[in-house]
C-alpha cells in the first residue's frame, strides 16, 4: 500500500499537449526540469554506476546513441547503468539545484533496449542542510514503482502537486539503465528577506519561468533564465530563420514575484552571427499562468539594437507599474544566451533611477573615444590636425604636420637603439575585455601606427600612470578606442596593455628604443582584473 500521489502515464505526444490535472491551466512541458544539471542539480550518492555514471541522467540534452563507441567496461551508454544481478535494487540520490515541488516525471530509457531498468520509483526528502545520509532523514514516496519499457520516454503526471523537496531518490529495480531523468515542477524560491533589495525577477532560482514561446527550433526559451552564462551557443534560446517581412519571435515569462522592472540585461554571449537585430521588452499583469489573449502589454523597452557576443543593458519605462509577466521579442529572429530583469518586488521602495546592474562588476570601466586632450597625460595621439605647426610639402601636393609625437630615448649611456618593426595583431575574442596585466618601457617612448586595409574600424588602448610604489596606479587606469586613422604614442614609463585589435587582424608600424636587456626594455606586472566595456564593438 502506497501513500504516493496518484499518477497517470501519458505518451510523448500527450506530453506536448495534455494538461496536468483538471484544475490546471498549465502544461507539464513548460514546467521547470528541476533535475537538470543546468540548474546546479548533482548526484550526491549512488549504489552502483559501473557501466555509465549516474550524473549523465541529469544532462539537459537528449540522450544519444554511439554503437561503435566502447569504453573499458563495455559499450558506451549515455545515461546511468548499474551492474547486473542486484539481489535487491539500486538507487541514486540527487541534490536539487533549487528546492521545488513536482507535477510529473520522465524516466527515459532511450537506447537502452535490453539493459534498461525494468521498473523505477521516486522519493523525496526535504533536507536544506544537505546531509541526506543522516539516519533521521525522512524519505517520502512521490511516484510509486512503475514499469519501464525499453528505448522510450516514460512520462508520468501527478494528479496533484507534491510537497517541496530538496533531494530526490530514484530507485532502479533491480538494476540496469536509465538514459535521462526529468523532474518537472516549480522552484520553491528563496528570495531576500528585505523587500527593498534589488532582485532578478525572472531568474529561475527566484521562481521565474517561460510559459509561452513562439519558436524553439535550436534551443528552449527556458534557457534564458538559467544560472550563469553557459558554455556555448547551445546553452541559449535560438529560433529558426524567418523569411517573412515584419516577423518577430518571443518568449513570455511568468516572473518569480510580482514587481517593478527597472532594468533589462540581454546577454548574447557566443551568438556571433545569429544574435537578434533588435529586442523589444513588454510587461503585463495577469493572475493566470499564461496571460490572456486580450492581456494589455506595456512597452518597457522600445525596439533596440543588440550585437554579437556581448552584454547589453536597457533601462525600462513604466517603472511605477507592477508586473507579473514579461515578454521579450527578438526582431526578426535569432537567439541569445540570458535575460535578467532587475527590479523591486511589489511593496518595496523603488531606488533612485537609473540603477546600476548588479551583474556589472565594481572594477569596470568604459572605453572612451581617443582624443589628444583626454590622452595627454599618457602620451600623444598621432593624427593629422593636431600638430604644433603645418607646412607645405611635396611640391605643394601635401601638408606636413610637425611634431605630432615625441620620440624619446632616455636610456643611460646611449644604450638604447631605435627599432622599427611591425606588429601583426589578431583581434580579441573577448568583449567586454578583461585587463589582467600591464607593461611599460622605462626609458623609451613607443608608437603604434595602424596600417589597415579599411576593414578595421579601430583598436583598444589601455593605459595607467606609474604609482608611488613603482607599479601601475590603478586609479589612473583608462581605456581608449582609437580609430584606424589614429596612431598612439606611449610616453616612457607609462603602463599600458599590449595592443588590442578589434574585429579584424591589424598591422601596426612600431617605433621604440631597445637595448637588448629585458629588464631595461620592458617591465610587465599582473594587475587586479578590470573589465573594459567597448561600446559599439562586438565579436565576429
Short mmCIF file of C-alpha atoms in Angstrom, two decimals:
data_model
loop_
_atom_site.label_atom_id
_atom_site.label_comp_id
_atom_site.label_asym_id
_atom_site.label_seq_id
_atom_site.Cartn_x
_atom_site.Cartn_y
_atom_site.Cartn_z
CA UNK A 1 0.00 0.00 0.00
CA UNK A 2 1.49 3.32 -1.03
CA UNK A 3 0.76 6.84 0.10
CA UNK A 4 2.21 8.28 -3.11
CA UNK A 5 0.21 10.75 -5.18
CA UNK A 6 -1.98 9.18 -7.85
CA UNK A 7 -0.48 9.42 -11.31
CA UNK A 8 -1.22 8.94 -15.00
CA UNK A 9 1.19 7.73 -17.66
CA UNK A 10 0.99 9.74 -20.87
CA UNK A 11 2.54 9.41 -24.33
CA UNK A 12 5.20 11.73 -25.72
CA UNK A 13 2.60 13.40 -27.93
CA UNK A 14 0.28 13.89 -24.96
CA UNK A 15 3.23 15.35 -23.05
CA UNK A 16 3.28 18.20 -25.53
CA UNK A 17 -0.43 18.92 -25.35
CA UNK A 18 -2.16 17.49 -22.26
CA UNK A 19 -2.81 19.39 -19.07
CA UNK A 20 -1.59 18.24 -15.73
CA UNK A 21 -4.89 17.77 -13.99
CA UNK A 22 -8.41 19.08 -14.19
CA UNK A 23 -7.90 22.37 -12.37
CA UNK A 24 -4.58 23.17 -14.04
CA UNK A 25 -4.14 25.94 -16.59
CA UNK A 26 -0.62 24.92 -17.46
CA UNK A 27 1.18 22.24 -19.42
CA UNK A 28 3.70 19.80 -17.97
CA UNK A 29 6.04 20.54 -20.86
CA UNK A 30 6.55 24.14 -19.71
CA UNK A 31 7.28 23.27 -16.10
CA UNK A 32 10.89 23.55 -14.94
CA UNK A 33 13.02 20.39 -15.09
CA UNK A 34 14.37 20.58 -11.55
CA UNK A 35 16.60 17.55 -12.16
CA UNK A 36 18.60 19.31 -14.90
CA UNK A 37 22.30 19.79 -14.26
CA UNK A 38 21.89 23.24 -15.84
CA UNK A 39 20.21 24.29 -12.58
CA UNK A 40 23.10 23.02 -10.49
CA UNK A 41 21.47 19.67 -9.70
CA UNK A 42 24.01 16.96 -8.87
CA UNK A 43 24.27 13.30 -7.88
CA UNK A 44 25.47 13.01 -4.28
CA UNK A 45 25.30 9.24 -3.77
CA UNK A 46 24.64 6.11 -5.82
CA UNK A 47 24.75 2.40 -5.08
CA UNK A 48 26.37 1.42 -8.37
CA UNK A 49 27.12 3.07 -11.72
CA UNK A 50 29.62 0.57 -13.09
CA UNK A 51 28.64 0.82 -16.77
CA UNK A 52 27.63 4.50 -17.00
CA UNK A 53 27.78 7.31 -14.41
CA UNK A 54 24.55 8.43 -12.80
CA UNK A 55 25.21 12.14 -13.36
CA UNK A 56 24.68 11.62 -17.11
CA UNK A 57 20.95 11.26 -16.40
CA UNK A 58 20.84 14.95 -15.49
CA UNK A 59 22.18 16.21 -18.83
CA UNK A 60 19.60 18.66 -20.25
CA UNK A 61 20.38 17.48 -23.80
CA UNK A 62 18.56 14.42 -25.19
CA UNK A 63 20.37 11.09 -24.95
CA UNK A 64 22.44 9.97 -27.94
CA UNK A 65 23.50 6.58 -29.30
CA UNK A 66 27.05 5.70 -30.34
CA UNK A 67 27.05 1.97 -31.22
CA UNK A 68 30.69 1.99 -32.32
CA UNK A 69 31.99 3.53 -29.11
CA UNK A 70 33.41 1.29 -26.40
CA UNK A 71 34.99 2.01 -23.03
CA UNK A 72 36.80 -0.20 -20.50
CA UNK A 73 33.53 -1.53 -19.10
CA UNK A 74 31.94 -2.26 -22.48
CA UNK A 75 29.56 -0.33 -24.75
CA UNK A 76 29.38 3.39 -24.02
CA UNK A 77 25.87 4.33 -22.91
CA UNK A 78 24.50 7.83 -22.46
CA UNK A 79 22.84 7.57 -19.06
CA UNK A 80 23.07 5.71 -15.74
CA UNK A 81 23.66 1.98 -15.88
CA UNK A 82 24.47 -0.33 -12.96
CA UNK A 83 25.85 -3.88 -12.91
CA UNK A 84 23.67 -6.95 -13.42
CA UNK A 85 22.22 -9.34 -10.86
CA UNK A 86 21.40 -7.00 -7.97
CA UNK A 87 19.56 -9.09 -5.33
CA UNK A 88 17.69 -6.01 -4.07
CA UNK A 89 17.70 -2.75 -6.11
CA UNK A 90 19.92 0.21 -6.97
CA UNK A 91 19.26 3.83 -6.09
CA UNK A 92 20.64 7.28 -6.83
CA UNK A 93 20.33 10.34 -4.56
CA UNK A 94 20.04 13.67 -6.37
CA UNK A 95 20.55 17.07 -4.73
CA UNK A 96 18.41 19.65 -6.49
CA UNK A 97 19.90 22.94 -7.58
CA UNK A 98 16.76 24.61 -6.23
CA UNK A 99 14.18 23.19 -3.86
CA UNK A 100 10.84 22.61 -5.52
CA UNK A 101 7.54 20.81 -5.81
CA UNK A 102 6.75 18.29 -8.56
CA UNK A 103 3.98 17.70 -11.05
CA UNK A 104 5.45 14.95 -13.19
CA UNK A 105 8.48 12.87 -14.15
CA UNK A 106 10.07 11.43 -17.27
CA UNK A 107 12.17 8.29 -16.68
CA UNK A 108 13.66 7.95 -20.13
CA UNK A 109 15.17 4.62 -21.29
CA UNK A 110 16.19 5.81 -24.78
CA UNK A 111 18.73 3.43 -26.44
CA UNK A 112 18.58 1.00 -23.52
CA UNK A 113 16.98 -1.84 -25.49
CA UNK A 114 17.72 -4.93 -23.41
CA UNK A 115 19.52 -3.44 -20.46
CA UNK A 116 17.04 -0.85 -19.23
CA UNK A 117 15.85 -0.72 -15.65
CA UNK A 118 12.60 -2.77 -15.71
CA UNK A 119 10.98 -0.55 -13.07
CA UNK A 120 11.63 2.59 -11.01
CA UNK A 121 10.15 4.77 -8.29
CA UNK A 122 10.85 8.29 -7.00
CA UNK A 123 11.11 9.50 -3.40
CA UNK A 124 11.73 12.96 -1.99
CA UNK A 125 13.29 14.45 1.13
CA UNK A 126 13.44 17.99 2.48
CA UNK A 127 16.90 18.44 3.86
CA UNK A 128 18.17 22.04 3.41
CA UNK A 129 21.25 21.19 5.48
CA UNK A 130 22.21 18.71 2.77
CA UNK A 131 23.05 15.63 4.87
CA UNK A 132 20.67 13.08 3.35
CA UNK A 133 22.78 10.21 4.71
CA UNK A 134 21.66 11.06 8.24
CA UNK A 135 19.52 8.40 9.95
CA UNK A 136 16.69 10.82 10.73
CA UNK A 137 16.09 11.95 7.12
CA UNK A 138 12.53 11.12 6.10
CA UNK A 139 12.04 9.87 2.53
CA UNK A 140 8.53 10.21 1.08
CA UNK A 141 7.34 8.27 -1.93
CA UNK A 142 6.22 10.64 -4.70
CA UNK A 143 5.92 8.22 -7.65
CA UNK A 144 5.34 4.55 -6.80
CA UNK A 145 7.05 1.68 -8.56
CA UNK A 146 6.27 1.92 -12.28
CA UNK A 147 7.15 -0.33 -15.22
CA UNK A 148 9.76 0.98 -17.69
CA UNK A 149 9.63 -0.38 -21.24
CA UNK A 150 12.88 -0.19 -23.24
CA UNK A 151 14.03 2.62 -25.53
CA UNK A 152 11.35 5.22 -24.84
CA UNK A 153 10.31 8.16 -22.74
CA UNK A 154 8.19 7.13 -19.74
CA UNK A 155 6.22 10.21 -18.71
CA UNK A 156 4.07 10.31 -15.60
CA UNK A 157 1.88 13.22 -14.46
CA UNK A 158 0.81 13.57 -10.84
CA UNK A 159 -2.83 14.29 -10.05
CA UNK A 160 -1.77 16.94 -7.58
CA UNK A 161 1.39 18.87 -6.85
CA UNK A 162 3.81 17.24 -4.44
CA UNK A 163 5.29 18.79 -1.32
CA UNK A 164 8.54 20.78 -1.55
CA UNK A 165 11.76 18.74 -1.56
CA UNK A 166 15.48 19.48 -1.75
CA UNK A 167 16.55 15.92 -2.71
CA UNK A 168 15.17 13.09 -4.82
CA UNK A 169 15.95 9.38 -4.68
CA UNK A 170 15.48 7.48 -7.91
CA UNK A 171 15.11 3.76 -7.28
CA UNK A 172 16.14 1.32 -10.03
CA UNK A 173 14.51 -2.15 -9.75
CA UNK A 174 16.57 -4.30 -9.63
CA UNK A 175 19.33 -2.81 -11.82
CA UNK A 176 20.00 -1.63 -15.36
CA UNK A 177 20.00 1.60 -17.33
CA UNK A 178 18.12 4.91 -17.37
CA UNK A 179 19.11 7.44 -20.05
CA UNK A 180 17.57 10.61 -18.66
CA UNK A 181 15.64 11.61 -15.55
CA UNK A 182 13.40 14.66 -15.74
CA UNK A 183 11.58 16.02 -12.69
CA UNK A 184 9.05 18.63 -13.77
CA UNK A 185 7.71 21.14 -11.30
CA UNK A 186 8.16 24.58 -9.81
CA UNK A 187 11.08 26.12 -7.99
CA UNK A 188 10.41 26.97 -4.36
CA UNK A 189 12.22 30.31 -4.43
CA UNK A 190 14.39 31.72 -1.70
CA UNK A 191 14.07 35.50 -2.01
CA UNK A 192 15.85 38.14 0.09
CA UNK A 193 14.11 38.97 3.36
CA UNK A 194 14.48 42.67 2.61
CA UNK A 195 11.66 43.51 0.19
CA UNK A 196 13.56 46.64 -0.86
CA UNK A 197 16.51 44.62 -2.19
CA UNK A 198 17.11 44.60 -5.92
CA UNK A 199 16.48 41.13 -7.42
CA UNK A 200 16.34 39.45 -10.81
CA UNK A 201 12.58 38.95 -11.06
CA UNK A 202 12.75 36.48 -13.96
CA UNK A 203 15.58 34.25 -12.68
CA UNK A 204 14.66 30.56 -12.39
CA UNK A 205 16.09 30.45 -8.86
CA UNK A 206 13.59 33.13 -7.86
CA UNK A 207 10.69 31.21 -9.42
CA UNK A 208 10.68 32.73 -12.91
CA UNK A 209 9.93 30.51 -15.90
CA UNK A 210 8.82 30.65 -19.51
CA UNK A 211 5.15 29.99 -20.16
CA UNK A 212 4.87 30.66 -23.89
CA UNK A 213 7.45 30.55 -26.71
CA UNK A 214 6.94 31.26 -30.41
CA UNK A 215 9.76 29.02 -31.66
CA UNK A 216 12.37 26.77 -30.02
CA UNK A 217 13.94 25.19 -33.08
CA UNK A 218 17.55 25.25 -31.81
CA UNK A 219 17.18 25.94 -28.08
CA UNK A 220 14.40 26.37 -25.49
CA UNK A 221 13.25 29.67 -24.06
CA UNK A 222 13.71 28.25 -20.56
CA UNK A 223 17.48 28.55 -21.02
CA UNK A 224 17.26 32.36 -20.88
CA UNK A 225 16.69 32.36 -17.10
CA UNK A 226 19.22 29.67 -16.10
CA UNK A 227 22.10 30.38 -13.71
CA UNK A 228 25.43 31.60 -15.06
CA UNK A 229 26.32 32.45 -18.65
CA UNK A 230 26.61 28.93 -20.07
CA UNK A 231 29.46 27.36 -22.01
CA UNK A 232 28.45 27.73 -25.65
CA UNK A 233 25.67 28.73 -28.03
CA UNK A 234 23.76 25.55 -27.16
CA UNK A 235 23.06 26.97 -23.69
CA UNK A 236 20.74 29.68 -25.04
CA UNK A 237 17.44 30.22 -26.82
CA UNK A 238 17.59 30.15 -30.63
CA UNK A 239 14.85 30.15 -33.25
CA UNK A 240 14.68 29.08 -36.90
CA UNK A 241 15.37 31.68 -39.57
CA UNK A 242 12.34 33.62 -40.73
CA UNK A 243 11.73 34.83 -44.26
CA UNK A 244 8.62 36.92 -43.58
CA UNK A 245 8.80 40.71 -43.54
CA UNK A 246 7.90 42.19 -40.16
CA UNK A 247 8.38 38.86 -38.36
CA UNK A 248 9.50 38.50 -34.73
CA UNK A 249 9.89 35.68 -32.21
CA UNK A 250 9.12 35.92 -28.49
CA UNK A 251 9.21 34.30 -25.06
CA UNK A 252 6.66 35.09 -22.35
CA UNK A 253 7.86 34.67 -18.77
CA UNK A 254 5.95 34.50 -15.54
CA UNK A 255 8.01 36.44 -13.01
CA UNK A 256 9.07 34.72 -9.81
CA UNK A 257 7.44 37.56 -7.87
CA UNK A 258 5.22 40.46 -8.81
CA UNK A 259 7.27 43.60 -9.07
CA UNK A 260 8.63 46.72 -10.73
CA UNK A 261 11.01 46.01 -13.62
CA UNK A 262 13.78 48.64 -13.57
CA UNK A 263 16.43 47.32 -15.97
CA UNK A 264 16.86 44.57 -18.54
CA UNK A 265 20.11 42.76 -19.30
CA UNK A 266 20.41 40.84 -22.59
CA UNK A 267 23.43 38.54 -22.91
CA UNK A 268 24.33 37.43 -26.46
CA UNK A 269 27.49 35.54 -25.43
CA UNK A 270 28.58 33.06 -28.14
CA UNK A 271 25.90 34.33 -30.54
CA UNK A 272 28.17 35.92 -33.13
CA UNK A 273 26.31 35.68 -36.44
CA UNK A 274 22.82 34.90 -35.20
CA UNK A 275 22.14 37.46 -32.48
CA UNK A 276 18.84 39.37 -32.86
CA UNK A 277 18.96 42.61 -34.81
CA UNK A 278 16.73 44.18 -32.16
CA UNK A 279 14.93 43.27 -28.95
CA UNK A 280 11.69 44.58 -27.50
CA UNK A 281 10.52 44.14 -23.89
CA UNK A 282 6.93 44.31 -22.65
CA UNK A 283 5.18 43.69 -19.34
CA UNK A 284 1.66 42.82 -18.23
CA UNK A 285 -0.32 41.94 -15.09
CA UNK A 286 -2.29 38.71 -15.08
CA UNK A 287 -3.42 36.25 -12.43
CA UNK A 288 -3.24 33.44 -15.00
CA UNK A 289 -0.12 31.37 -15.54
CA UNK A 290 -0.30 32.22 -19.24
CA UNK A 291 -1.63 35.77 -19.83
CA UNK A 292 -5.00 36.01 -21.53
CA UNK A 293 -5.10 36.63 -25.28
CA UNK A 294 -6.55 40.09 -24.67
CA UNK A 295 -3.96 41.00 -22.00
CA UNK A 296 -2.74 44.60 -22.25
CA UNK A 297 1.02 44.85 -22.63
CA UNK A 298 3.08 47.90 -21.69
CA UNK A 299 6.25 48.54 -23.69
CA UNK A 300 9.18 48.65 -21.28
CA UNK A 301 11.97 48.79 -23.88
CA UNK A 302 11.24 50.04 -27.40
CA UNK A 303 12.87 48.04 -30.24
CA UNK A 304 16.60 48.44 -29.54
CA UNK A 305 19.77 47.14 -31.17
CA UNK A 306 21.94 44.39 -29.75
CA UNK A 307 25.21 42.93 -31.03
CA UNK A 308 27.38 39.86 -31.14
CA UNK A 309 28.86 38.10 -28.11
CA UNK A 310 28.23 40.84 -25.56
CA UNK A 311 26.06 42.04 -22.69
CA UNK A 312 23.58 44.87 -23.29
CA UNK A 313 21.71 46.91 -20.68
CA UNK A 314 18.38 48.69 -21.16
CA UNK A 315 16.66 50.99 -18.67
CA UNK A 316 12.91 50.44 -18.67
CA UNK A 317 9.79 52.58 -18.89
CA UNK A 318 6.75 52.25 -16.60
CA UNK A 319 8.86 51.60 -13.51
CA UNK A 320 5.91 52.69 -11.36
CA UNK A 321 3.79 49.74 -12.53
CA UNK A 322 3.72 46.24 -11.03
CA UNK A 323 4.01 43.35 -13.48
CA UNK A 324 3.52 39.59 -13.21
CA UNK A 325 4.76 38.68 -16.69
CA UNK A 326 7.35 39.89 -19.18
CA UNK A 327 7.60 39.31 -22.92
CA UNK A 328 10.94 39.52 -24.73
CA UNK A 329 10.69 39.73 -28.52
CA UNK A 330 13.59 39.36 -30.93
CA UNK A 331 13.36 41.11 -34.28
CA UNK A 332 13.22 39.30 -36.62
CA UNK A 333 14.73 36.07 -35.24
CA UNK A 334 17.96 34.56 -33.89
CA UNK A 335 18.89 33.89 -30.32
CA UNK A 336 20.69 34.96 -27.20
CA UNK A 337 22.03 33.44 -24.02
CA UNK A 338 20.45 35.00 -20.92
CA UNK A 339 17.83 37.53 -19.84
CA UNK A 340 17.95 39.32 -16.49
CA UNK A 341 15.15 41.62 -15.34
CA UNK A 342 16.30 43.56 -12.29
CA UNK A 343 13.67 45.15 -10.12
CA UNK A 344 11.91 45.51 -6.78
CA UNK A 345 9.14 43.26 -5.55
CA UNK A 346 5.65 44.64 -5.07
CA UNK A 347 5.56 46.73 -1.90
CA UNK A 348 9.28 47.54 -1.97
CA UNK A 349 10.76 51.00 -2.31
CA UNK A 350 11.92 51.91 -5.81
CA UNK A 351 15.52 53.15 -5.64
CA UNK A 352 16.98 56.18 -7.40
CA UNK A 353 16.92 55.58 -11.14
CA UNK A 354 18.63 54.55 -13.30
CA UNK A 355 20.03 51.64 -11.32
CA UNK A 356 23.45 50.07 -11.76
CA UNK A 357 23.05 46.45 -12.79
CA UNK A 358 24.11 44.00 -10.04
CA UNK A 359 25.91 41.97 -12.70
CA UNK A 360 28.24 44.84 -13.58
CA UNK A 361 31.45 44.28 -11.61
CA UNK A 362 32.68 47.14 -9.48
CA UNK A 363 36.01 47.06 -11.29
CA UNK A 364 34.53 48.05 -14.63
CA UNK A 365 35.42 50.95 -16.90
CA UNK A 366 34.08 52.04 -20.28
CA UNK A 367 36.43 52.78 -23.13
CA UNK A 368 36.12 56.34 -24.44
CA UNK A 369 36.98 57.76 -27.87
CA UNK A 370 40.66 58.65 -28.20
CA UNK A 371 41.32 62.40 -28.13
CA UNK A 372 44.55 64.35 -27.65
CA UNK A 373 43.14 66.13 -24.60
CA UNK A 374 41.94 63.02 -22.77
CA UNK A 375 45.13 61.11 -23.59
CA UNK A 376 47.64 63.92 -22.86
CA UNK A 377 48.85 62.52 -19.51
CA UNK A 378 49.84 59.23 -21.13
CA UNK A 379 51.38 60.30 -24.45
CA UNK A 380 50.37 61.70 -27.81
CA UNK A 381 47.81 60.90 -30.48
CA UNK A 382 49.42 60.56 -33.91
CA UNK A 383 46.89 62.17 -36.19
CA UNK A 384 46.66 64.89 -38.79
CA UNK A 385 45.22 68.13 -37.48
CA UNK A 386 46.90 68.09 -34.06
CA UNK A 387 50.41 69.23 -35.00
CA UNK A 388 52.24 72.17 -33.45
CA UNK A 389 52.54 73.67 -36.93
CA UNK A 390 51.88 72.66 -40.54
CA UNK A 391 53.93 73.44 -43.65
CA UNK A 392 53.51 72.77 -47.33
CA UNK A 393 55.35 69.71 -48.69
CA UNK A 394 55.79 67.54 -51.77
CA UNK A 395 55.80 70.46 -54.20
CA UNK A 396 52.53 71.69 -52.78
CA UNK A 397 50.66 68.40 -53.06
CA UNK A 398 50.75 67.66 -49.33
CA UNK A 399 50.89 69.24 -45.87
CA UNK A 400 53.49 68.23 -43.31
CA UNK A 401 52.17 68.05 -39.74
CA UNK A 402 55.18 68.61 -37.50
CA UNK A 403 55.99 67.05 -34.11
CA UNK A 404 52.77 65.08 -33.67
CA UNK A 405 54.56 62.83 -31.12
CA UNK A 406 57.72 62.78 -29.04
CA UNK A 407 60.30 60.13 -29.93
CA UNK A 408 62.16 59.73 -26.62
CA UNK A 409 65.32 57.78 -25.79
CA UNK A 410 66.19 58.05 -22.10
CA UNK A 411 68.49 55.03 -21.95
CA UNK A 412 71.63 55.81 -19.90
CA UNK A 413 74.90 55.96 -21.81
CA UNK A 414 73.08 55.78 -25.12
CA UNK A 415 72.45 52.03 -24.83
CA UNK A 416 69.01 52.17 -26.46
CA UNK A 417 68.88 51.81 -30.23
CA UNK A 418 65.89 52.79 -32.34
CA UNK A 419 63.95 49.79 -33.53
CA UNK A 420 61.23 49.96 -36.16
CA UNK A 421 59.11 46.85 -36.53
CA UNK A 422 55.63 45.64 -37.47
CA UNK A 423 53.21 44.05 -35.01
CA UNK A 424 50.66 41.77 -36.70
CA UNK A 425 47.77 41.64 -34.21
CA UNK A 426 44.86 39.22 -34.28
CA UNK A 427 41.56 40.58 -32.95
CA UNK A 428 40.46 39.84 -29.40
CA UNK A 429 37.87 37.10 -28.95
CA UNK A 430 36.71 38.59 -25.65
CA UNK A 431 34.35 41.53 -25.25
CA UNK A 432 33.92 43.07 -22.76
CA UNK A 433 37.70 42.87 -22.45
CA UNK A 434 39.40 41.93 -19.17
CA UNK A 435 42.68 43.64 -18.28
CA UNK A 436 44.89 41.27 -16.29
CA UNK A 437 48.37 42.74 -16.82
CA UNK A 438 50.18 45.91 -17.88
CA UNK A 439 53.63 46.61 -19.26
CA UNK A 440 55.90 49.66 -19.62
CA UNK A 441 59.08 50.75 -21.37
CA UNK A 442 61.09 52.56 -18.69
CA UNK A 443 63.42 54.53 -20.98
CA UNK A 444 61.66 54.78 -24.33
CA UNK A 445 58.52 56.08 -25.91
CA UNK A 446 56.63 53.58 -28.06
CA UNK A 447 54.48 54.46 -31.06
CA UNK A 448 51.85 52.24 -32.72
CA UNK A 449 50.66 53.37 -36.16
CA UNK A 450 47.92 51.20 -37.75
CA UNK A 451 48.31 50.07 -41.34
CA UNK A 452 44.82 48.92 -42.26
CA UNK A 453 43.05 47.57 -45.32
CA UNK A 454 39.93 49.62 -44.48
CA UNK A 455 38.28 46.66 -42.73
CA UNK A 456 39.23 47.54 -39.16
CA UNK A 457 37.42 50.48 -37.61
CA UNK A 458 39.80 50.78 -34.69
CA UNK A 459 41.64 49.29 -31.75
CA UNK A 460 41.70 49.45 -27.96
CA UNK A 461 44.44 51.13 -25.88
CA UNK A 462 44.53 50.74 -22.09
CA UNK A 463 46.91 52.95 -20.06
CA UNK A 464 47.83 53.86 -16.47
CA UNK A 465 50.35 56.15 -14.80
CA UNK A 466 53.11 54.93 -12.52
CA UNK A 467 52.31 54.87 -8.81
CA UNK A 468 54.31 55.71 -5.70
CA UNK A 469 55.17 52.00 -5.32
CA UNK A 470 56.67 51.95 -8.85
CA UNK A 471 53.70 49.89 -10.05
CA UNK A 472 50.60 50.91 -12.01
CA UNK A 473 48.36 53.40 -10.22
CA UNK A 474 45.07 51.63 -10.97
CA UNK A 475 43.09 54.75 -10.07
CA UNK A 476 44.52 56.32 -13.26
CA UNK A 477 43.61 53.37 -15.49
CA UNK A 478 41.81 54.48 -18.65
CA UNK A 479 40.77 52.80 -21.87
CA UNK A 480 40.52 54.48 -25.26
CA UNK A 481 39.11 53.38 -28.60
CA UNK A 482 41.33 54.69 -31.40
CA UNK A 483 40.14 54.85 -34.99
CA UNK A 484 42.09 53.26 -37.82
CA UNK A 485 43.33 56.75 -38.76
CA UNK A 486 44.84 57.41 -35.33
CA UNK A 487 48.25 56.27 -34.14
CA UNK A 488 49.18 56.25 -30.47
CA UNK A 489 52.42 57.06 -28.67
CA UNK A 490 53.16 55.99 -25.09
CA UNK A 491 55.43 58.23 -23.01
CA UNK A 492 58.40 56.49 -21.33
CA UNK A 493 57.33 54.72 -18.14
CA UNK A 494 53.59 54.79 -18.94
CA UNK A 495 51.95 51.46 -18.17
CA UNK A 496 49.83 50.04 -20.97
CA UNK A 497 48.18 46.83 -22.04
CA UNK A 498 49.61 45.01 -25.08
CA UNK A 499 47.81 46.24 -28.19
CA UNK A 500 44.22 45.01 -28.57
CA UNK A 501 42.95 44.80 -32.14
CA UNK A 502 39.18 44.91 -32.60
CA UNK A 503 37.12 42.97 -35.15
CA UNK A 504 39.88 42.31 -37.73
CA UNK A 505 43.58 41.49 -37.93
CA UNK A 506 45.59 44.70 -37.91
CA UNK A 507 49.22 45.54 -38.71
CA UNK A 508 50.93 48.28 -36.72
CA UNK A 509 54.20 50.01 -37.55
CA UNK A 510 56.02 50.38 -34.22
CA UNK A 511 58.86 52.72 -33.24
CA UNK A 512 60.66 52.03 -29.95
CA UNK A 513 64.18 52.13 -28.47
CA UNK A 514 65.64 48.89 -27.09
CA UNK A 515 68.94 47.85 -25.53
CA UNK A 516 68.62 44.08 -25.59
CA UNK A 517 68.45 43.97 -21.76
CA UNK A 518 64.93 42.66 -20.91
CA UNK A 519 64.70 44.46 -17.55
CA UNK A 520 65.53 47.79 -19.22
CA UNK A 521 63.46 47.31 -22.35
CA UNK A 522 60.11 46.21 -20.91
CA UNK A 523 58.60 45.59 -17.47
CA UNK A 524 55.42 43.54 -17.05
CA UNK A 525 53.18 43.15 -13.97
CA UNK A 526 49.96 41.33 -13.17
CA UNK A 527 47.15 43.64 -12.05
CA UNK A 528 43.76 43.28 -10.36
CA UNK A 529 41.32 42.33 -13.10
CA UNK A 530 39.42 45.22 -14.66
CA UNK A 531 36.62 44.72 -17.18
CA UNK A 532 36.53 47.16 -20.09
CA UNK A 533 33.27 47.77 -21.92
CA UNK A 534 33.90 48.74 -25.56
CA UNK A 535 30.77 50.48 -26.90
CA UNK A 536 29.90 49.78 -30.49
CA UNK A 537 32.27 46.84 -30.95
CA UNK A 538 31.34 43.16 -30.99
CA UNK A 539 32.93 39.78 -31.60
CA UNK A 540 32.51 38.43 -35.14
#
